Amino acid sequence: MSSSATAAQHLPRTEARSLSGHEGAVLAVRFNRDGNYCLSCGKDRTLRLWNPHTGAHVKTYKSHAREVRDVHSASDNAKLVSCGADRQIFYWDVASGRVIRKFRGHNSEVNSVKFNEYNAVVVSAGYDRTVRAFDCRSQSSDPIQTIDTFQDSVMSVNVTKTEIIAGSVDGTVRTFDIRMGRETVDNLGHPVNCVSLSNDGNCLLANCLDSTVRLVDKSSGELLQEYKGHACKSFKMDCCLTNDDAFVVGGSEDGYVFFWELVDAPVVARFRAHSSVVTSISYHPTKACMLTSSVDGSIRVWT
């Protein structure tokens, strides 16, 4: 048996528990930095903090006026940031549940939000074709930077120490070097609804609306591989790599989760995770454990 086949046997596909409490579709679920807790958000306009390893619901956060599209935890777990269809970006204190600040500037729904490495800056992406950056240390609610080179809605954003990386319905993944003030454009030719980074930082993974996940070399822009078999035509759905970068993980509109081997791209495992669209996937930073959420209103923990 090949080493990848052996590794595939240990991929998480046994349901350990279900986290219930949201009413309506759950649009995102995210492990925190160390993987001990997770955050979820959805159509019911709430954010929820969980211990996914015990199933305990820790806290609910309410302030958004419409559905919450994305949530991200600061690396010290003390703050979180969320965004949604109400055009708002909320910066929260985790322990008290208080909104520290509302960031404004987007003139349409906001799809994706992330902290930078130092939790000092929040970066967001929206339907208004912009990516905006906000300073958490300032008292100002206005963006410190706006990137408006996209031709269509921006669906997904990632932040490294020196770069902002965003994927758009215009078919591009754009990388902005913050220090150099330089933009790099990789045109994938199909609408992009999720961009994630490999754990070594060398590759980009893009989920496209032609039911294909694409792996791109971050430095050269070369298309390295394509992963197929799932259905992704009209919903925003996550894709990511396992914590060892050996496998690609993606959801499907029919409720299935797919695992592909990174290099040669065969489907090494697939299973029915939900009764409807798998909206979000989050992989534990250090072990074979995974979270999935769905339009069916459920969050599941897989080991």
Short mmCIF file of C-alpha atoms in Angstrom, two decimals:
data_model
loop_
_atom_site.label_atom_id
_atom_site.label_comp_id
_atom_site.label_asym_id
_atom_site.label_seq_id
_atom_site.Cartn_x
_atom_site.Cartn_y
_atom_site.Cartn_z
CA MET A 1 0.00 0.00 0.00
CA SER A 2 1.36 3.43 -0.92
CA SER A 3 2.18 5.94 1.79
CA SER A 4 -0.61 8.26 0.62
CA ALA A 5 -3.12 5.40 0.74
CA THR A 6 -1.96 4.58 4.25
CA ALA A 7 -2.25 8.25 5.27
CA ALA A 8 -5.72 8.42 3.73
CA GLN A 9 -6.91 5.72 6.12
CA HIS A 10 -6.37 8.18 8.99
CA LEU A 11 -8.36 11.06 7.50
CA PRO A 12 -11.23 12.27 9.73
CA ARG A 13 -14.52 10.82 8.54
CA THR A 14 -16.11 9.45 11.69
CA GLU A 15 -18.68 11.80 13.18
CA ALA A 16 -17.63 12.50 16.78
CA ARG A 17 -20.46 14.91 17.61
CA SER A 18 -22.84 17.51 16.26
CA LEU A 19 -22.99 21.10 17.52
CA SER A 20 -26.59 22.26 17.47
CA GLY A 21 -28.09 25.63 18.29
CA HIS A 22 -28.12 27.68 15.11
CA GLU A 23 -31.48 28.27 13.45
CA GLY A 24 -31.10 28.06 9.68
CA ALA A 25 -28.02 27.70 7.51
CA VAL A 26 -24.59 27.78 9.15
CA LEU A 27 -22.36 29.74 6.76
CA ALA A 28 -18.95 29.36 8.40
CA VAL A 29 -17.23 27.36 11.12
CA ARG A 30 -13.61 28.05 12.14
CA PHE A 31 -11.16 26.53 14.60
CA ASN A 32 -9.31 29.09 16.67
CA ARG A 33 -5.50 29.30 16.37
CA ASP A 34 -4.68 26.42 18.73
CA GLY A 35 -7.67 24.27 17.75
CA ASN A 36 -9.16 24.09 21.26
CA TYR A 37 -12.28 26.10 20.42
CA CYS A 38 -14.27 27.01 17.35
CA LEU A 39 -16.55 29.79 16.13
CA SER A 40 -19.60 29.54 13.90
CA CYS A 41 -21.97 32.00 12.26
CA GLY A 42 -25.01 31.91 10.05
CA LYS A 43 -28.39 32.97 8.78
CA ASP A 44 -29.78 33.42 12.30
CA ARG A 45 -27.59 36.55 12.69
CA THR A 46 -25.60 35.05 15.56
CA LEU A 47 -22.02 34.00 16.26
CA ARG A 48 -21.40 31.08 18.56
CA LEU A 49 -18.32 29.94 20.49
CA TRP A 50 -17.97 26.20 21.12
CA ASN A 51 -15.66 23.62 22.58
CA PRO A 52 -15.87 21.16 19.67
CA HIS A 53 -14.03 18.45 21.61
CA THR A 54 -16.75 18.24 24.29
CA GLY A 55 -19.65 19.69 22.29
CA ALA A 56 -20.15 22.47 24.85
CA HIS A 57 -21.70 25.72 23.68
CA VAL A 58 -19.74 28.49 25.44
CA LYS A 59 -21.27 31.78 24.30
CA THR A 60 -23.55 33.45 21.75
CA TYR A 61 -22.77 36.87 20.23
CA LYS A 62 -25.62 38.99 18.86
CA SER A 63 -25.43 42.38 17.15
CA HIS A 64 -25.62 41.76 13.42
CA ALA A 65 -28.87 42.85 11.78
CA ARG A 66 -28.70 40.29 8.98
CA GLU A 67 -26.96 36.96 8.28
CA VAL A 68 -23.35 36.61 9.44
CA ARG A 69 -21.08 35.42 6.62
CA ASP A 70 -17.69 34.96 8.27
CA VAL A 71 -15.90 35.01 11.63
CA HIS A 72 -12.24 34.89 12.66
CA SER A 73 -10.54 34.59 16.03
CA ALA A 74 -7.47 36.61 17.02
CA SER A 75 -4.37 34.50 17.69
CA ASP A 76 -4.56 35.27 21.43
CA ASN A 77 -8.27 34.24 21.48
CA ALA A 78 -9.19 37.49 23.27
CA LYS A 79 -10.90 39.17 20.30
CA LEU A 80 -12.93 38.10 17.31
CA VAL A 81 -14.14 39.76 14.15
CA SER A 82 -17.25 39.07 12.10
CA CYS A 83 -18.91 40.35 8.94
CA GLY A 84 -22.20 39.96 7.19
CA ALA A 85 -25.04 40.93 4.91
CA ASP A 86 -25.69 44.08 6.98
CA ARG A 87 -22.46 45.59 5.50
CA GLN A 88 -21.00 45.68 9.01
CA ILE A 89 -17.73 44.41 10.42
CA PHE A 90 -17.87 43.90 14.18
CA TYR A 91 -14.78 43.74 16.41
CA TRP A 92 -15.68 41.84 19.60
CA ASP A 93 -14.29 41.16 23.04
CA VAL A 94 -14.59 37.38 23.42
CA ALA A 95 -14.98 37.17 27.19
CA SER A 96 -17.59 39.91 27.69
CA GLY A 97 -19.37 39.53 24.34
CA ARG A 98 -19.15 43.30 23.91
CA VAL A 99 -18.73 44.95 20.50
CA ILE A 100 -15.57 47.05 20.80
CA ARG A 101 -16.01 48.74 17.43
CA LYS A 102 -18.03 48.62 14.25
CA PHE A 103 -15.89 49.13 11.17
CA ARG A 104 -17.61 50.78 8.23
CA GLY A 105 -16.80 51.51 4.61
CA HIS A 106 -18.27 48.66 2.60
CA ASN A 107 -21.38 49.72 0.70
CA SER A 108 -22.64 46.18 0.14
CA GLU A 109 -22.61 42.78 1.86
CA VAL A 110 -19.31 41.66 3.37
CA ASN A 111 -18.26 38.07 2.61
CA SER A 112 -14.95 37.41 4.35
CA VAL A 113 -12.89 38.80 7.21
CA LYS A 114 -9.48 38.05 8.78
CA PHE A 115 -7.10 39.38 11.40
CA ASN A 116 -3.50 39.98 10.40
CA GLU A 117 -0.65 38.12 12.12
CA TYR A 118 -0.46 40.60 15.00
CA ASN A 119 -4.22 41.08 15.52
CA ALA A 120 -3.73 44.80 14.90
CA VAL A 121 -5.42 44.97 11.50
CA VAL A 122 -8.67 43.49 10.21
CA VAL A 123 -9.04 42.85 6.46
CA SER A 124 -12.43 42.34 4.81
CA ALA A 125 -13.78 41.51 1.34
CA GLY A 126 -17.19 42.32 -0.07
CA TYR A 127 -19.75 42.43 -2.85
CA ASP A 128 -18.74 46.04 -3.51
CA ARG A 129 -15.64 44.69 -5.32
CA THR A 130 -13.27 45.93 -2.63
CA VAL A 131 -10.91 44.66 0.03
CA ARG A 132 -10.60 47.01 3.01
CA ALA A 133 -8.18 47.13 5.95
CA PHE A 134 -9.04 48.55 9.37
CA ASP A 135 -6.79 49.44 12.32
CA CYS A 136 -7.94 47.80 15.56
CA ARG A 137 -5.74 50.11 17.68
CA SER A 138 -7.21 53.32 16.29
CA GLN A 139 -10.50 54.82 17.45
CA SER A 140 -11.49 55.34 13.83
CA SER A 141 -14.13 53.14 12.20
CA ASP A 142 -12.98 53.98 8.68
CA PRO A 143 -10.60 51.86 6.57
CA ILE A 144 -6.89 52.67 6.52
CA GLN A 145 -6.62 51.11 3.05
CA THR A 146 -9.04 50.19 0.26
CA ILE A 147 -8.14 47.93 -2.67
CA ASP A 148 -10.55 48.36 -5.56
CA THR A 149 -8.87 46.70 -8.53
CA PHE A 150 -11.38 43.82 -8.71
CA GLN A 151 -13.93 43.62 -11.51
CA ASP A 152 -16.56 41.74 -9.49
CA SER A 153 -17.49 40.64 -5.94
CA VAL A 154 -14.63 39.62 -3.65
CA MET A 155 -15.58 36.40 -1.88
CA SER A 156 -12.56 35.39 0.18
CA VAL A 157 -9.55 37.03 1.81
CA ASN A 158 -6.40 35.75 3.54
CA VAL A 159 -3.65 37.68 5.29
CA THR A 160 0.01 36.73 5.80
CA LYS A 161 2.72 38.77 7.52
CA THR A 162 3.37 40.74 4.34
CA GLU A 163 0.47 40.04 1.95
CA ILE A 164 -3.25 40.29 1.44
CA ILE A 165 -4.59 37.53 -0.85
CA ALA A 166 -8.14 37.67 -2.17
CA GLY A 167 -10.31 35.69 -4.58
CA SER A 168 -13.05 37.19 -6.72
CA VAL A 169 -15.99 36.26 -8.93
CA ASP A 170 -14.02 38.01 -11.70
CA GLY A 171 -11.92 34.82 -11.88
CA THR A 172 -8.78 36.23 -10.29
CA VAL A 173 -6.74 35.67 -7.18
CA ARG A 174 -4.92 38.90 -6.37
CA THR A 175 -1.95 39.13 -4.03
CA PHE A 176 -1.01 42.51 -2.59
CA ASP A 177 2.48 42.87 -1.17
CA ILE A 178 1.90 45.35 1.66
CA ARG A 179 5.57 46.37 2.00
CA MET A 180 6.27 46.79 -1.70
CA GLY A 181 2.86 48.15 -2.67
CA ARG A 182 2.76 45.64 -5.53
CA GLU A 183 -0.18 43.63 -6.88
CA THR A 184 0.13 40.20 -8.51
CA VAL A 185 -2.83 38.80 -10.46
CA ASP A 186 -3.43 35.11 -11.15
CA ASN A 187 -6.32 34.71 -13.59
CA LEU A 188 -7.97 31.31 -13.12
CA GLY A 189 -10.68 31.97 -15.70
CA HIS A 190 -13.58 30.91 -13.44
CA PRO A 191 -15.31 32.63 -10.51
CA VAL A 192 -13.37 32.08 -7.27
CA ASN A 193 -15.37 31.75 -4.06
CA CYS A 194 -12.72 30.61 -1.58
CA VAL A 195 -8.96 31.03 -1.31
CA SER A 196 -6.87 29.29 1.32
CA LEU A 197 -3.13 28.93 1.86
CA SER A 198 -1.06 25.81 2.27
CA ASN A 199 0.43 25.49 5.74
CA ASP A 200 3.95 26.01 4.38
CA GLY A 201 2.76 29.23 2.71
CA ASN A 202 4.02 28.24 -0.75
CA CYS A 203 0.73 27.44 -2.49
CA LEU A 204 -2.75 28.88 -2.93
CA LEU A 205 -5.86 26.74 -3.07
CA ALA A 206 -8.82 28.25 -4.93
CA ASN A 207 -12.35 26.87 -5.04
CA CYS A 208 -13.96 27.82 -8.36
CA LEU A 209 -17.58 27.75 -9.51
CA ASP A 210 -16.83 25.31 -12.33
CA SER A 211 -16.70 22.49 -9.73
CA THR A 212 -12.90 22.58 -9.68
CA VAL A 213 -10.43 23.31 -6.89
CA ARG A 214 -7.15 24.68 -8.22
CA LEU A 215 -3.69 24.62 -6.66
CA VAL A 216 -1.44 27.53 -7.66
CA ASP A 217 2.23 28.17 -6.90
CA LYS A 218 2.17 31.41 -4.92
CA SER A 219 5.46 32.78 -6.18
CA SER A 220 5.18 31.93 -9.89
CA GLY A 221 1.40 31.76 -10.41
CA GLU A 222 1.82 28.37 -12.10
CA LEU A 223 -1.23 26.10 -12.00
CA LEU A 224 0.05 22.98 -10.24
CA GLN A 225 -3.05 20.78 -10.02
CA GLU A 226 -6.84 20.60 -10.36
CA TYR A 227 -9.20 18.63 -8.13
CA LYS A 228 -12.63 17.49 -9.39
CA GLY A 229 -15.57 15.25 -8.58
CA HIS A 230 -17.55 17.51 -6.25
CA ALA A 231 -20.36 19.93 -7.17
CA CYS A 232 -19.65 23.64 -6.77
CA LYS A 233 -21.68 25.82 -9.11
CA SER A 234 -23.66 28.37 -7.12
CA PHE A 235 -22.70 28.35 -3.43
CA LYS A 236 -19.78 29.86 -1.54
CA MET A 237 -17.95 26.86 -0.08
CA ASP A 238 -14.63 26.45 1.70
CA CYS A 239 -11.64 24.42 0.64
CA CYS A 240 -8.46 23.81 2.61
CA LEU A 241 -5.48 21.51 3.06
CA THR A 242 -5.00 19.01 5.86
CA ASN A 243 -2.61 20.12 8.60
CA ASP A 244 0.29 18.21 6.98
CA ASP A 245 -0.45 19.60 3.47
CA ALA A 246 -0.82 16.02 2.15
CA PHE A 247 -4.48 16.22 1.13
CA VAL A 248 -6.94 18.78 -0.22
CA VAL A 249 -10.38 18.95 1.42
CA GLY A 250 -13.50 20.40 -0.16
CA GLY A 251 -17.25 20.37 0.30
CA SER A 252 -19.93 19.67 -2.26
CA GLU A 253 -23.40 21.01 -2.94
CA ASP A 254 -24.84 17.50 -2.49
CA GLY A 255 -23.65 17.30 1.13
CA TYR A 256 -20.48 15.29 0.50
CA VAL A 257 -16.94 16.02 1.67
CA PHE A 258 -14.07 15.11 -0.66
CA PHE A 259 -10.42 14.39 0.09
CA TRP A 260 -7.92 14.52 -2.78
CA GLU A 261 -4.29 13.51 -2.68
CA LEU A 262 -2.30 16.71 -3.15
CA VAL A 263 0.21 15.78 -5.84
CA ASP A 264 -1.63 13.48 -8.25
CA ALA A 265 -5.19 14.60 -7.35
CA PRO A 266 -7.12 11.31 -7.10
CA VAL A 267 -10.15 11.28 -4.78
CA VAL A 268 -8.88 9.20 -1.84
CA ALA A 269 -12.04 9.51 0.26
CA ARG A 270 -15.56 10.93 0.05
CA PHE A 271 -18.47 10.66 2.43
CA ARG A 272 -21.89 12.17 3.04
CA ALA A 273 -21.41 14.74 5.80
CA HIS A 274 -24.69 16.67 5.61
CA SER A 275 -28.13 16.53 4.01
CA SER A 276 -27.47 19.75 2.06
CA VAL A 277 -24.67 22.04 0.83
CA VAL A 278 -21.41 21.85 2.82
CA THR A 279 -20.71 25.56 3.33
CA SER A 280 -17.58 25.45 5.44
CA ILE A 281 -14.68 23.20 6.39
CA SER A 282 -12.07 23.87 9.05
CA TYR A 283 -9.15 21.52 9.68
CA HIS A 284 -7.50 21.25 13.09
CA PRO A 285 -4.01 22.83 13.12
CA THR A 286 -2.21 19.81 14.57
CA LYS A 287 -4.32 16.66 14.35
CA ALA A 288 -6.75 14.68 12.21
CA CYS A 289 -9.89 16.49 13.26
CA MET A 290 -12.25 18.51 11.07
CA LEU A 291 -15.31 20.71 11.37
CA THR A 292 -18.01 21.02 8.71
CA SER A 293 -21.11 23.20 8.52
CA SER A 294 -24.07 23.19 6.21
CA VAL A 295 -27.13 24.89 4.82
CA ASP A 296 -28.99 22.16 6.76
CA GLY A 297 -28.23 24.07 9.98
CA SER A 298 -25.81 21.59 11.49
CA ILE A 299 -22.14 21.68 12.49
CA ARG A 300 -20.35 18.35 12.70
CA VAL A 301 -17.04 17.35 14.27
CA TRP A 302 -15.12 14.58 12.45
CA THR A 303 -12.26 12.48 13.79
#
